[in-house]
PDB file of N, CA and C in Angstrom:
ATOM      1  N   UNK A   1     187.238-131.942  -8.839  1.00 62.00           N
ATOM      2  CA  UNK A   1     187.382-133.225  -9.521  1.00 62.00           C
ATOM      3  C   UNK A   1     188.859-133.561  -9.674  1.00 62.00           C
ATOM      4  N   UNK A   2     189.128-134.708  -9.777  1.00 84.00           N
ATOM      5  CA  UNK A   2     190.599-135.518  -9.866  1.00 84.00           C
ATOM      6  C   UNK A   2     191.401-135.272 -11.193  1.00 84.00           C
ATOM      7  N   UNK A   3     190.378-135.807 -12.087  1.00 85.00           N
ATOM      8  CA  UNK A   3     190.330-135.869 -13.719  1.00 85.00           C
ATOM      9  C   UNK A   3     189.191-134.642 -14.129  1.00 85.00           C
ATOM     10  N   UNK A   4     189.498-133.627 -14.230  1.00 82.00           N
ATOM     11  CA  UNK A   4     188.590-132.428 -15.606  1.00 82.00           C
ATOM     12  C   UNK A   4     188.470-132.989 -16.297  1.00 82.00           C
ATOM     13  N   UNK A   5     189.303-133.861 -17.199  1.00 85.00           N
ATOM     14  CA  UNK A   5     189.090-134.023 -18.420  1.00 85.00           C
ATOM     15  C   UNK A   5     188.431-135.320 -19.051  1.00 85.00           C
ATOM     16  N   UNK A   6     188.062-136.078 -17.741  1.00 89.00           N
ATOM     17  CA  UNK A   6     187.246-137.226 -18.000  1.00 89.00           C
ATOM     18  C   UNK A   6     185.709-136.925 -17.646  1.00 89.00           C
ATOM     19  N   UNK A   7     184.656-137.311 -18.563  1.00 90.00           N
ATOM     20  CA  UNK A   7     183.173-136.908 -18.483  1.00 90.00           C
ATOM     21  C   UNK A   7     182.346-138.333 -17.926  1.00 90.00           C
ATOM     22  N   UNK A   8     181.576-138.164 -17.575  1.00 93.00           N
ATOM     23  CA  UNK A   8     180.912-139.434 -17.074  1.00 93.00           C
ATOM     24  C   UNK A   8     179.574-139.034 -18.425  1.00 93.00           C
ATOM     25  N   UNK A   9     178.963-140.397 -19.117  1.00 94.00           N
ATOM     26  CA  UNK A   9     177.808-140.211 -19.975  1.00 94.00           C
ATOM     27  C   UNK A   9     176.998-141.512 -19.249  1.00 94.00           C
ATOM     28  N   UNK A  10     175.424-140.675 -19.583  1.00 96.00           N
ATOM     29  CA  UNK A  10     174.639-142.075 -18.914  1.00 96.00           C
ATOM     30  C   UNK A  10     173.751-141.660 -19.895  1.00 96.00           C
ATOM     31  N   UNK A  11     172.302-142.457 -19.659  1.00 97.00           N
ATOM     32  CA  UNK A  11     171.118-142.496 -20.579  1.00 97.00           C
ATOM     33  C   UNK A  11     170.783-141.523 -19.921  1.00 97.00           C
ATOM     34  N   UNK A  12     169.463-140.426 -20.465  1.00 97.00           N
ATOM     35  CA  UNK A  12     168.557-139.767 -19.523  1.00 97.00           C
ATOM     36  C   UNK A  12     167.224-140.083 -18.996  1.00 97.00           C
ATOM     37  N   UNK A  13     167.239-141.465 -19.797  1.00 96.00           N
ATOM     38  CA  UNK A  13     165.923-142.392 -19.101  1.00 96.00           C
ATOM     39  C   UNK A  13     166.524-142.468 -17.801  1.00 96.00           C
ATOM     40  N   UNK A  14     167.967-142.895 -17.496  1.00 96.00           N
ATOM     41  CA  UNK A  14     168.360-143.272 -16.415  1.00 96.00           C
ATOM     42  C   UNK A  14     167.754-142.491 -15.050  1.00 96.00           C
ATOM     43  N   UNK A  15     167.279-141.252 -15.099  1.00 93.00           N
ATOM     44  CA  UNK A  15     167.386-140.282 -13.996  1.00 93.00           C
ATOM     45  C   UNK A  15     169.204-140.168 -13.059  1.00 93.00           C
ATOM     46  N   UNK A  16     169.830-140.576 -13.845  1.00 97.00           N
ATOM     47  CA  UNK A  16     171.180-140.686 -12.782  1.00 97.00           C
ATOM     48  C   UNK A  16     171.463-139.222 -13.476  1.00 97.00           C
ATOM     49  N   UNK A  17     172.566-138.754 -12.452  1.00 96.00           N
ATOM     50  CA  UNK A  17     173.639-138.118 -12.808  1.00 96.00           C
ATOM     51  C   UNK A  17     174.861-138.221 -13.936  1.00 96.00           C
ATOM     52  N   UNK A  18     175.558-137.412 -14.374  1.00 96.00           N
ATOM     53  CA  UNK A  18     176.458-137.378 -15.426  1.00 96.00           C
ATOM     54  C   UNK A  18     176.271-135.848 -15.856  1.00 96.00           C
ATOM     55  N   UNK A  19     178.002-136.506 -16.134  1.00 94.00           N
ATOM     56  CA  UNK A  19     178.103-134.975 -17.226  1.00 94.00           C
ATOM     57  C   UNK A  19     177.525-134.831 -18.518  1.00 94.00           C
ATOM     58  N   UNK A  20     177.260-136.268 -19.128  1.00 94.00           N
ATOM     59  CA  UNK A  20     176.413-136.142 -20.371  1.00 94.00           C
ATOM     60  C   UNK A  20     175.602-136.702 -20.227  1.00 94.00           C
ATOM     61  N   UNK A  21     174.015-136.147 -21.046  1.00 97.00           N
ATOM     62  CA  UNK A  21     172.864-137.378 -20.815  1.00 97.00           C
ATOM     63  C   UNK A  21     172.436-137.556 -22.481  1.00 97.00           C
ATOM     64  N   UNK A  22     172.347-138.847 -22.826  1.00 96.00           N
ATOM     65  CA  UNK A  22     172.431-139.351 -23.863  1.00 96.00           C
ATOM     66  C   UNK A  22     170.718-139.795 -24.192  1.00 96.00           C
ATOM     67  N   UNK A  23     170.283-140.173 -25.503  1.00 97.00           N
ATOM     68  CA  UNK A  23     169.247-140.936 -25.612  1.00 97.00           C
ATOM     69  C   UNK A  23     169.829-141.821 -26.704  1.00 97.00           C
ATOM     70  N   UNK A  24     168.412-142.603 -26.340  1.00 95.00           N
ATOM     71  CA  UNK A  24     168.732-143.860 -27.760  1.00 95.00           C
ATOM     72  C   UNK A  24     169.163-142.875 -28.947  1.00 95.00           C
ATOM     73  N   UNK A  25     170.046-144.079 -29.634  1.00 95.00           N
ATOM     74  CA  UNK A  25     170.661-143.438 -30.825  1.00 95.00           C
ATOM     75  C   UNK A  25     171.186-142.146 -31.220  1.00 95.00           C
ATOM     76  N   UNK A  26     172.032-141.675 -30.182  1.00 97.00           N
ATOM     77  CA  UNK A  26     173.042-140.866 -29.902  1.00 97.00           C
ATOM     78  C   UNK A  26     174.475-141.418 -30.425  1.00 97.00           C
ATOM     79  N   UNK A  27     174.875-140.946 -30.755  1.00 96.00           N
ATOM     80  CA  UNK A  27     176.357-141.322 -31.156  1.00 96.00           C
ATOM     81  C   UNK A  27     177.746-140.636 -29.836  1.00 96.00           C
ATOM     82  N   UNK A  28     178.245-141.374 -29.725  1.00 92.00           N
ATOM     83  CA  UNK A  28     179.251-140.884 -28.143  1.00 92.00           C
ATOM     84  C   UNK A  28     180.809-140.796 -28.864  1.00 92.00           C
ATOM     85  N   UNK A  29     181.344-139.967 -29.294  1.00 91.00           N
ATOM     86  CA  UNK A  29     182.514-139.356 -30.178  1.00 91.00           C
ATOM     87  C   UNK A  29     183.501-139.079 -29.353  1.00 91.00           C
ATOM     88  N   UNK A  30     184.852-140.140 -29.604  1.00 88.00           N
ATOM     89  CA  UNK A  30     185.542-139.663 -28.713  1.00 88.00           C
ATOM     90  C   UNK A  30     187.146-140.433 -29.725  1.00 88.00           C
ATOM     91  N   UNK A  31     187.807-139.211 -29.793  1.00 91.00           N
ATOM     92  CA  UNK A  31     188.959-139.379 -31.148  1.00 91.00           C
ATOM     93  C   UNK A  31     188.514-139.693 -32.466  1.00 91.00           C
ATOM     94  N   UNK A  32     188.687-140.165 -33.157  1.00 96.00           N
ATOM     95  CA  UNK A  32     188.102-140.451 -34.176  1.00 96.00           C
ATOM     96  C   UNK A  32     187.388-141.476 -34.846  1.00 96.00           C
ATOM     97  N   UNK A  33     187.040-142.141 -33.303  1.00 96.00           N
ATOM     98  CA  UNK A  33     186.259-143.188 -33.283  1.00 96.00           C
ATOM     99  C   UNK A  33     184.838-142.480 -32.360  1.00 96.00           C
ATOM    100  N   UNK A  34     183.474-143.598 -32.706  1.00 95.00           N
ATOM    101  CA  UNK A  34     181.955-143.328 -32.121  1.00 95.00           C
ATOM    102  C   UNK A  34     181.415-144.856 -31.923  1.00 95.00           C
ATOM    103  N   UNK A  35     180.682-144.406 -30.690  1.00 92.00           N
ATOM    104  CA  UNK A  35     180.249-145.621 -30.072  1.00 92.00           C
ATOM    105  C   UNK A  35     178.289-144.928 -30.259  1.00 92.00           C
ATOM    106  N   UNK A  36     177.302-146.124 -30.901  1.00 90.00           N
ATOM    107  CA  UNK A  36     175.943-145.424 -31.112  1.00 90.00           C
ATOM    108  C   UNK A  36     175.080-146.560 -30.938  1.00 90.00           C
TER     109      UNK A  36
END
């Protein structure tokens, strides 16, 4: 990989790929801010 330190997140309804798989109402934490 180019970037290690960048993650790809998707849904896991999606069937896609990613480094993270998320569901509804997951919270996505990144500094000290969250995206949900």
């Amino acid at each position: 990989k180019k970037m290690p330190e960048v993650k790809s997140i998707i849904s896991k309804d999606s069937k896609a790929k990613a480094d993270i798989l998320i569901n509804a109402g997951d919270k996505i934490h990144f500094g000290n801010l969250f995206l949900e």
